[in-house]
CSV table of C-alpha atoms and ligand atoms in Angstrom, one decimal:
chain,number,residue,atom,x,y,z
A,256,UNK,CA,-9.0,1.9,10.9
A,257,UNK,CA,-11.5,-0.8,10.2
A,258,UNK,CA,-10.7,-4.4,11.0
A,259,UNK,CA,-12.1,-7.7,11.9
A,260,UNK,CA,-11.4,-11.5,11.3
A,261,UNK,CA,-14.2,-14.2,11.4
A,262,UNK,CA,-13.5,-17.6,13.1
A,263,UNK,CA,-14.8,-20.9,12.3
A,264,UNK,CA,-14.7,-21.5,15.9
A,265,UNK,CA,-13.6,-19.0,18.1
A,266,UNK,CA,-11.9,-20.8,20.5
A,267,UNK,CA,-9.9,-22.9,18.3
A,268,UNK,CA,-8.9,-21.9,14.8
A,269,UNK,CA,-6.8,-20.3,13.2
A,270,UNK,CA,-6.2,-19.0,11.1
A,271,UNK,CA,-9.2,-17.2,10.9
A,272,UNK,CA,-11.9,-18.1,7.5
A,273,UNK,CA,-11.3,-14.4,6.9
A,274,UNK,CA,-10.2,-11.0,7.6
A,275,UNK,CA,-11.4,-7.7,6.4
A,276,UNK,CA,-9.7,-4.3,6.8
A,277,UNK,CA,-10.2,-0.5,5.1
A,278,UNK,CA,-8.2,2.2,4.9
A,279,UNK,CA,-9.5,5.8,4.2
A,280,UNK,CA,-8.6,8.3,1.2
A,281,UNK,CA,-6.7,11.6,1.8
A,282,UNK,CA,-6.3,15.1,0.9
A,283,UNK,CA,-3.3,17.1,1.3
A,284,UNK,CA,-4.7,20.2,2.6
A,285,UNK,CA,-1.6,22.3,2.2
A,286,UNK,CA,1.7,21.9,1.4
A,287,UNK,CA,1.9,19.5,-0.9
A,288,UNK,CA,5.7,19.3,-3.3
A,289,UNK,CA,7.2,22.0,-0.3
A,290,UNK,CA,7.1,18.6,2.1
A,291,UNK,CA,9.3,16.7,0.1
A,292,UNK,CA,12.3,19.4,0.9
A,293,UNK,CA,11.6,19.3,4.2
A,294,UNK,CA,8.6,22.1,5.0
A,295,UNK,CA,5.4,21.4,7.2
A,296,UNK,CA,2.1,20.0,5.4
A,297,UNK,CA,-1.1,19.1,6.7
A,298,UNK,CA,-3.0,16.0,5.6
A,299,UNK,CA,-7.1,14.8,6.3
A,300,UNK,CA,-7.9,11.3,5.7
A,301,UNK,CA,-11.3,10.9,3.7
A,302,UNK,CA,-13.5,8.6,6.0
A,303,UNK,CA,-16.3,8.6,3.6
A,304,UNK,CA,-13.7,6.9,0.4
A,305,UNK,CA,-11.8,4.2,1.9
A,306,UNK,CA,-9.9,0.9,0.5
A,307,UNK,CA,-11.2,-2.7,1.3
A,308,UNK,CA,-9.1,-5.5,1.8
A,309,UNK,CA,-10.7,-9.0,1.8
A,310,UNK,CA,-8.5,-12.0,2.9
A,311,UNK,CA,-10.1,-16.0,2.8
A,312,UNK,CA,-7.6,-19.1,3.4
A,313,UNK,CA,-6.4,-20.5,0.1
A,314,UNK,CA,-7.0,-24.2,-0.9
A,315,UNK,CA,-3.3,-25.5,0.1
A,316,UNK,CA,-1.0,-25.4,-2.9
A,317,UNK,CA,-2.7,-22.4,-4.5
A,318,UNK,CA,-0.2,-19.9,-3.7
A,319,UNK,CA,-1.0,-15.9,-2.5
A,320,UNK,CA,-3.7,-15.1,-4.8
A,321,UNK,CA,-4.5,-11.5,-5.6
A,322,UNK,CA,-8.0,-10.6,-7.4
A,323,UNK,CA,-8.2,-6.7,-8.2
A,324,UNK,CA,-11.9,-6.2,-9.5
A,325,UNK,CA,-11.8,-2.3,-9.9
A,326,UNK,CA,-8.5,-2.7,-11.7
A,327,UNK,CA,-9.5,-5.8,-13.7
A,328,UNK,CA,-6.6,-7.5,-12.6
A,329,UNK,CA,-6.0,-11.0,-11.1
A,330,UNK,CA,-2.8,-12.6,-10.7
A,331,UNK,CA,-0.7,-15.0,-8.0
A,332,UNK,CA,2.0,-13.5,-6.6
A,333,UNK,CA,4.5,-16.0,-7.1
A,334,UNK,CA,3.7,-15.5,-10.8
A,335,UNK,CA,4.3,-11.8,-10.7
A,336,UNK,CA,7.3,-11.3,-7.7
A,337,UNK,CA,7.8,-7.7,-8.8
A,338,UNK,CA,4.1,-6.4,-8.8
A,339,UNK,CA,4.1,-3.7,-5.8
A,340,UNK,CA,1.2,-5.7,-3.9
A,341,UNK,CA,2.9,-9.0,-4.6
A,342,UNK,CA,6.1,-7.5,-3.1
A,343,UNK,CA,3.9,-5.6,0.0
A,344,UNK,CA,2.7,-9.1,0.5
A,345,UNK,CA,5.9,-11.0,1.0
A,346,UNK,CA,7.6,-7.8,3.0
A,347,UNK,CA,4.3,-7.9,5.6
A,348,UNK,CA,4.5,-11.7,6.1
A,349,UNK,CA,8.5,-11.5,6.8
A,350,UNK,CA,8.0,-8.3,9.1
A,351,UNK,CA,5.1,-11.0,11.1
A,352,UNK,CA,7.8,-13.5,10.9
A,353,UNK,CA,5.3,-16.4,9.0
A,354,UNK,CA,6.0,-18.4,5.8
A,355,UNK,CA,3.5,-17.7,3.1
A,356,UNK,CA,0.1,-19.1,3.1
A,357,UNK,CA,-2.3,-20.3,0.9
A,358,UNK,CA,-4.5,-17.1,0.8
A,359,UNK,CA,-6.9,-15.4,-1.3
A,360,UNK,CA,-6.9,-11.7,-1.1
A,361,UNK,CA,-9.6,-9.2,-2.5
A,362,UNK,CA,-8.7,-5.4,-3.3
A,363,UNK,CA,-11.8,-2.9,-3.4
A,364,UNK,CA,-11.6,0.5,-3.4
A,365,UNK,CA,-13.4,3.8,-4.6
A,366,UNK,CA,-10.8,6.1,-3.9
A,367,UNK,CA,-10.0,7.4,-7.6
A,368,UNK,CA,-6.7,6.1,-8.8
A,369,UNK,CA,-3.7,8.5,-9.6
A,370,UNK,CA,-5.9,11.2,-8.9
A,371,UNK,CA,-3.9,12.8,-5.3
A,372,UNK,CA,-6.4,10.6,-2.8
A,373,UNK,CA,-4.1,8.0,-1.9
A,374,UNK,CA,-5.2,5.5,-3.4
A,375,UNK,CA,-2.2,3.4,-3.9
A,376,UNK,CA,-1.7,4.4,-0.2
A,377,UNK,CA,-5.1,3.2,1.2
A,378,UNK,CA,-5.2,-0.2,-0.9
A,379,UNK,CA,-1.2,-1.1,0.7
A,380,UNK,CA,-2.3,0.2,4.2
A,381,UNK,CA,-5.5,-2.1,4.1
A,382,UNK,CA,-3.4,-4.7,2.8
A,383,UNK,CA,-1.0,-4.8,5.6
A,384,UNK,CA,-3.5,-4.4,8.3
A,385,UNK,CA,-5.8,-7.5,6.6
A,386,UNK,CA,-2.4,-9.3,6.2
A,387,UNK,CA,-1.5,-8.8,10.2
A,388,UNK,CA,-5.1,-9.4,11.4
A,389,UNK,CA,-5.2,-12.5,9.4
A,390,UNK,CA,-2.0,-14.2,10.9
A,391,UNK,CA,-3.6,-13.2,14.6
A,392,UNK,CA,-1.5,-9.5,14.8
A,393,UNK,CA,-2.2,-6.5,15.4
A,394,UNK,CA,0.7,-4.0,14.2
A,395,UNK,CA,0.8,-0.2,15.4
A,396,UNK,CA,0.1,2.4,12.7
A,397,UNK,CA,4.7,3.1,12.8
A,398,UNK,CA,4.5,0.1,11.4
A,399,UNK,CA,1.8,-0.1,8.6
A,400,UNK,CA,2.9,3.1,7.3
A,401,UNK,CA,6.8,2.2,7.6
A,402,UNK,CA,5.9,-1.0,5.7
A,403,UNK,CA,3.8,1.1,2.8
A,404,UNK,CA,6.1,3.8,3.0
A,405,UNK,CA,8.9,1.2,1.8
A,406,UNK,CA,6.9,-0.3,-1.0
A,407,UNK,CA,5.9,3.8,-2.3
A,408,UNK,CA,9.7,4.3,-1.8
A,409,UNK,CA,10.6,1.9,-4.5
A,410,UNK,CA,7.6,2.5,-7.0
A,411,UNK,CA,7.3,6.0,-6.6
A,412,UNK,CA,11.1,7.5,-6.3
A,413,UNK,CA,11.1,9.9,-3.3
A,414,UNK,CA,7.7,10.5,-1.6
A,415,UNK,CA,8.0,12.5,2.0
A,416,UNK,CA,5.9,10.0,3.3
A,417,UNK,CA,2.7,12.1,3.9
A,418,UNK,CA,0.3,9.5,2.2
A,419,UNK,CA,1.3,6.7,4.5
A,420,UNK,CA,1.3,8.4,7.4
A,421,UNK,CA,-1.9,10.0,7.6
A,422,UNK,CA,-3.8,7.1,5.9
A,423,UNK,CA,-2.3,4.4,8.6
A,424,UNK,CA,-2.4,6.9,11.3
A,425,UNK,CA,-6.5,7.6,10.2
A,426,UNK,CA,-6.3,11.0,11.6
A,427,UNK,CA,-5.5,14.8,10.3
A,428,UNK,CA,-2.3,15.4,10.8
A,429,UNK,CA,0.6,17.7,10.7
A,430,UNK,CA,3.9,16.4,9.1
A,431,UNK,CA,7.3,17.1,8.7
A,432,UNK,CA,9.8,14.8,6.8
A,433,UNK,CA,12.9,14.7,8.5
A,434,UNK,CA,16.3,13.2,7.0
A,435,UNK,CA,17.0,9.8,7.1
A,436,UNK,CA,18.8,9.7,10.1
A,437,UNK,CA,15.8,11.3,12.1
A,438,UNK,CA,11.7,10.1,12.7
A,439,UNK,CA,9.8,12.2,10.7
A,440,UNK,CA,7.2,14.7,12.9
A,441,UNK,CA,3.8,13.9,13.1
A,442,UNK,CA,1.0,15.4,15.0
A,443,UNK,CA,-2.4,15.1,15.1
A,444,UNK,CA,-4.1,18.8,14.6
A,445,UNK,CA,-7.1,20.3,16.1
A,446,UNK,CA,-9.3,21.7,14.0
A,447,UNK,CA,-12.1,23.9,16.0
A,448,UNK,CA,-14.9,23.8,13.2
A,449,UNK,CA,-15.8,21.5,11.0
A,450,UNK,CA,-14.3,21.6,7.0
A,451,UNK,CA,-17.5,21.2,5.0
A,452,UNK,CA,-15.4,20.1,1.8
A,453,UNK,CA,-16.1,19.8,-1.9
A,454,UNK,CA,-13.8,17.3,-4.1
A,455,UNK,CA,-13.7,17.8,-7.5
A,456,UNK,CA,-11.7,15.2,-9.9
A,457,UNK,CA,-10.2,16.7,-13.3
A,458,UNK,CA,-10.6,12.7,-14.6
A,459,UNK,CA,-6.8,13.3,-15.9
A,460,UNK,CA,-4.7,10.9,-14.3
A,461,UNK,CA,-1.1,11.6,-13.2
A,462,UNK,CA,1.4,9.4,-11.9
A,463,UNK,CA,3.0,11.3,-8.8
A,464,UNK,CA,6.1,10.4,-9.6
A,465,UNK,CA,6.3,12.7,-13.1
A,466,UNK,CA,5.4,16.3,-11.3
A,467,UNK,CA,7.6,15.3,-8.7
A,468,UNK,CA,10.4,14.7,-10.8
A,469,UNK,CA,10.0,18.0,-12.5
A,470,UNK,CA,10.0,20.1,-9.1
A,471,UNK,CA,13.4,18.4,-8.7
A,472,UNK,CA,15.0,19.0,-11.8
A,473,UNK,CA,13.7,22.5,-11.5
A,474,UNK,CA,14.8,23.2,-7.9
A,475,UNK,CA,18.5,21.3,-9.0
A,476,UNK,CA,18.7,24.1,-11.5
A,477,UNK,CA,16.9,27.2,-9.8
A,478,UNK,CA,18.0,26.0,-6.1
A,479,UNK,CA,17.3,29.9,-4.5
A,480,UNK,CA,14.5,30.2,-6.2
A,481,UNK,CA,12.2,26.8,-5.4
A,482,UNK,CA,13.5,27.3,-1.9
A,483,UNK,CA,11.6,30.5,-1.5
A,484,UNK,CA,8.6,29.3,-2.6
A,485,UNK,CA,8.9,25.9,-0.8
A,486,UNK,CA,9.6,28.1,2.4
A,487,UNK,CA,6.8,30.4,1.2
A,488,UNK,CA,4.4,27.5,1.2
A,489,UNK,CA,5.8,26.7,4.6
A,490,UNK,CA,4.6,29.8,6.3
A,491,UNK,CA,1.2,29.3,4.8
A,492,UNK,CA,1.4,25.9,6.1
A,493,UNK,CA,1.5,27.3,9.9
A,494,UNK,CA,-0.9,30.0,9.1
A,495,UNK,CA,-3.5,27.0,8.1
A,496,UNK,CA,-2.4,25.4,11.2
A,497,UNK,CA,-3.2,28.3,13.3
A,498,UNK,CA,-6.8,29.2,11.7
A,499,UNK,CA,-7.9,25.2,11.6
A,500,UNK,CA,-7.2,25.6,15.6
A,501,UNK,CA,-9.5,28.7,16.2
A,502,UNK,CA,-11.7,28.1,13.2
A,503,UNK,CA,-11.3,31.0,11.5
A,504,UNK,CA,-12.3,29.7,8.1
A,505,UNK,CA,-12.8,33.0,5.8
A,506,UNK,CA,-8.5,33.4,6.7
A,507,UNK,CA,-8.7,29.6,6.0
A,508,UNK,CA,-10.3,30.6,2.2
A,509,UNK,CA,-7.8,33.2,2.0
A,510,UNK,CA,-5.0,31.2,3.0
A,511,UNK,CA,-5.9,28.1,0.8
A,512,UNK,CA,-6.2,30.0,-2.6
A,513,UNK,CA,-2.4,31.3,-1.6
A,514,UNK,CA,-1.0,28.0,-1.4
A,515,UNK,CA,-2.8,27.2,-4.7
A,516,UNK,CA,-1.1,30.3,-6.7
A,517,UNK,CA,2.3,29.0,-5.0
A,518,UNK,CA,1.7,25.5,-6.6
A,519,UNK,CA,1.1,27.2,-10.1
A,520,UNK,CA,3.9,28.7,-9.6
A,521,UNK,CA,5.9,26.0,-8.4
A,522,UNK,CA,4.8,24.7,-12.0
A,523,UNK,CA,2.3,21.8,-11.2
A,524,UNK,CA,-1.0,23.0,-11.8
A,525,UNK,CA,-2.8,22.6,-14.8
A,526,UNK,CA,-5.3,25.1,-17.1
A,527,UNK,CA,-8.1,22.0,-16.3
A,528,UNK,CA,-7.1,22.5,-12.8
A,529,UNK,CA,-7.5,25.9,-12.6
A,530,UNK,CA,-11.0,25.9,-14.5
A,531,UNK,CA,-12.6,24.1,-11.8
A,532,UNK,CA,-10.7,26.1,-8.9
A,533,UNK,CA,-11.7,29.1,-10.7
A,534,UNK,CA,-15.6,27.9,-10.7
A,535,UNK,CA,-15.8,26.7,-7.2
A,536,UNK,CA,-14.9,30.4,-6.1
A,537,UNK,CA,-16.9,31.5,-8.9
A,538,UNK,CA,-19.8,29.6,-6.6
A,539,UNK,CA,-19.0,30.9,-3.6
A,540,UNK,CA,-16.0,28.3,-2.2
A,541,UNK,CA,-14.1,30.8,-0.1
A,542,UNK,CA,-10.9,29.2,-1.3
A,543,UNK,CA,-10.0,26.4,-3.5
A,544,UNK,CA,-6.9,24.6,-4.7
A,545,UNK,CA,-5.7,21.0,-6.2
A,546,UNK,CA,-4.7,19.0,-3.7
A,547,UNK,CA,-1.8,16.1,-3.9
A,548,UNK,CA,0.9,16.1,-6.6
A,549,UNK,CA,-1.0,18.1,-9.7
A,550,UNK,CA,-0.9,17.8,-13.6
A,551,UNK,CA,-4.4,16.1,-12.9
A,552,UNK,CA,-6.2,13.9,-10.4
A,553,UNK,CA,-8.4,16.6,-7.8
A,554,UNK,CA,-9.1,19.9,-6.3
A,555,UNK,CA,-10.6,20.9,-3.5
A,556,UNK,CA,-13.2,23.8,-2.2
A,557,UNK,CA,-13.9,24.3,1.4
A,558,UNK,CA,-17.6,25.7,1.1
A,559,UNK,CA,-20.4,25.6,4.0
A,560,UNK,CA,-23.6,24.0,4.4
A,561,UNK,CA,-25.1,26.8,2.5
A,562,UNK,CA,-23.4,27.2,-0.8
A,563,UNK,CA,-22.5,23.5,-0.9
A,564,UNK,CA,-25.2,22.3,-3.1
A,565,UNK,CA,-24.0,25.3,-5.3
A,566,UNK,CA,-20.6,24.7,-5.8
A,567,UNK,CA,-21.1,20.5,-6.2
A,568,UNK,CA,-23.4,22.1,-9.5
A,569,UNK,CA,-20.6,24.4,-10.7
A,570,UNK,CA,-17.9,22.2,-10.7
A,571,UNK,CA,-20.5,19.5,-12.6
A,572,UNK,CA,-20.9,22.2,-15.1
A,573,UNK,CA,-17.3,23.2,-15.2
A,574,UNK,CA,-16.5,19.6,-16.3
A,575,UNK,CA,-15.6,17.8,-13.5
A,576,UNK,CA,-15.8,13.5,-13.6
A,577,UNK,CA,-16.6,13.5,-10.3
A,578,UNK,CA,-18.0,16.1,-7.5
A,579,UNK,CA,-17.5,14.2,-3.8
A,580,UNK,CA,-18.8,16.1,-0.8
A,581,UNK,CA,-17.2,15.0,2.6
A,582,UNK,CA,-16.9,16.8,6.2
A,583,UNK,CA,-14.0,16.4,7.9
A,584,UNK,CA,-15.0,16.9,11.8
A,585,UNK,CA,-13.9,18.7,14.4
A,586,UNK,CA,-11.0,17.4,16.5
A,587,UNK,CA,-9.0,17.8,19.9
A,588,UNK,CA,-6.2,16.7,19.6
B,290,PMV,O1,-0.5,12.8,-5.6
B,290,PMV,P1,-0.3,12.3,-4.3
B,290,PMV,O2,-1.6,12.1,-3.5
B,290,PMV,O3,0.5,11.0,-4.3
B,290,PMV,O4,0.5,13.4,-3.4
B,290,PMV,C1,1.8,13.6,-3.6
B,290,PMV,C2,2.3,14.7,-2.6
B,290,PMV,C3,3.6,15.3,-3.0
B,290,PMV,O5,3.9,16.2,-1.9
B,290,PMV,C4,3.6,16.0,-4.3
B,290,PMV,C5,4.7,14.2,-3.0
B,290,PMV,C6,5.1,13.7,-1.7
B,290,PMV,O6,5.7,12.6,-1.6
B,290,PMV,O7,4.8,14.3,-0.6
């Protein structure tokens, strides 16, 4: 996580002229829909597509002042109390315990919005952390992703929680939502190689919310059945787990294009979806899948240094909006 706070003079003011903060994009690797009943999923953040957050003192009077450029919105908070941000704004300052200030606060970001990168994730998690590193705090990622995880909870109707956690936490992760009575799990995964990945966005946005709904009234009517492919997806989930550990990535490719024929299944995919997933492996990708809630927004390839330029071209071709190439590193837990 990126943060710091300029001082007109160090030793003395405060608060701060300003404070800047990012937050990073994600994929779900696997596991997506299963998590929400309670299966494993593992999540990378994006360190390449990240979320700004800009935060300058107000002139006094002027009220929490919000400016959205890439959305083409500006607004003050007090104007518009039940706008998520505006809300994620008064919720941060009561957890720091201050009265809000005069501030003005910037929102960048080019993480695609509504397209399963955590966008709406990234832009709240920047926002907290700007928010505490302007009033002089530094709060632990629990508690940025708690505070997000609240303000998703109310917009978004039942997420698992996987988009807060591993955008506030920064790392890949392995997650397990637990009931309410219990912390969720997370922890941090090794992954022995590196994931040379190709992102490819079907430019059809999909509010997470609708897909989501589906799978439930789906798994309310058809309870057996959506549990034996959430549990299905669950095993694939630990398979992924086990080949990111000892980088076997052709079981990876295998493993990958299973979870993807389990989310068609499942009912979220889409024929635009599928034409791209199709044409990455058509490339070379050794497997492919969309990655986050479905209906629209993104898949993913996991290629190599050799056939990467090749399956960026075919995706192009295949109609894609937008082709991203990222590498998510090697890590030890
Ligand atoms: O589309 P996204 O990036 O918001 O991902 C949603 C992931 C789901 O598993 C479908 C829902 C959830 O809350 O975990």
């Amino acid at each position: 996580m990126m943060m710091d706070a300029q001082y007109d003079d160090a030793a003395s003011a405060f608060p701060p002229l300003s404070a800047r903060a990012s937050a990073p994009g994600k994929l779900i690797l696997c596991g997506e829909h299963a998590v929400v009943y309670g299966q494993p999923a593992i999540a990378l953040p994006l360190p390449d597509i990240r979320a700004h957050v800009e935060i300058t003192a107000g002139s006094p009077g002027s009220g929490v002042r919000l400016n959205a450029p890439d959305l083409g919105r500006a607004w003050i908070a007090d104007a518009h109390p039940d706008d998520p941000l505006s809300e994620l704004v008064r919720a941060t300052l009561r957890h720091l315990g201050v009265d809000p200030p005069d501030l003005h606060i910037t929102l960048t970001s080019t993480i695609p919005i509504a397209g399963g990168m955590g966008s709406g994730a990234a832009i709240a998690t920047a926002l907290v952390r700007t928010l505490a590193t302007f009033m002089g705090h530094t709060l632990p990622p629990e508690q940025v992703s708690a505070l997000v995880y609240a303000s998703e909870e109310r917009f978004h109707g039942t997420p698992s929680g996987i988009d807060n956690t591993v955008v506030a936490y920064d790392q890949p992760i392995w997650f397990e939502r637990r009931g309410p009575a219990h912390p969720n799990l997370i922890t941090p995964i090794s992954i022995a190689e590196p994931l040379t990945l190709v992102v490819g966005d079907t430019g059809i946005r999909s509010a997470t919310r609708l897909p989501v709904g589906m799978v439930r009234r789906q798994w309310q009517a058809n309870p057996t059945h959506y549990e034996q492919l959430f549990a299905q997806v669950g095993t694939l989930v630990q398979q992924v787990h086990t080949a990111l550990a000892t980088g076997e990535q052709a079981t990876l490719g295998v493993l990958i294009n299973a979870n993807q024929t389990l989310l068609e299944q499942i009912g979220v995919s889409s024929s635009e979806l599928e034409h791209l997933v199709a044409a990455a492996r058509a490339a070379g990708a050794p497997g492919a899948k969309l990655s986050g809630a479905g209906w629209g927004g993104v898949m993913f390839a996991l290629t190599n240094p050799d056939n990467q330029a090749a399956v960026m071209t075919a995706l192009t071709r295949a109609g894609a909006t937008r082709v991203l190439a990222t590498t998510i590193h090697a890590t030890q837990p």
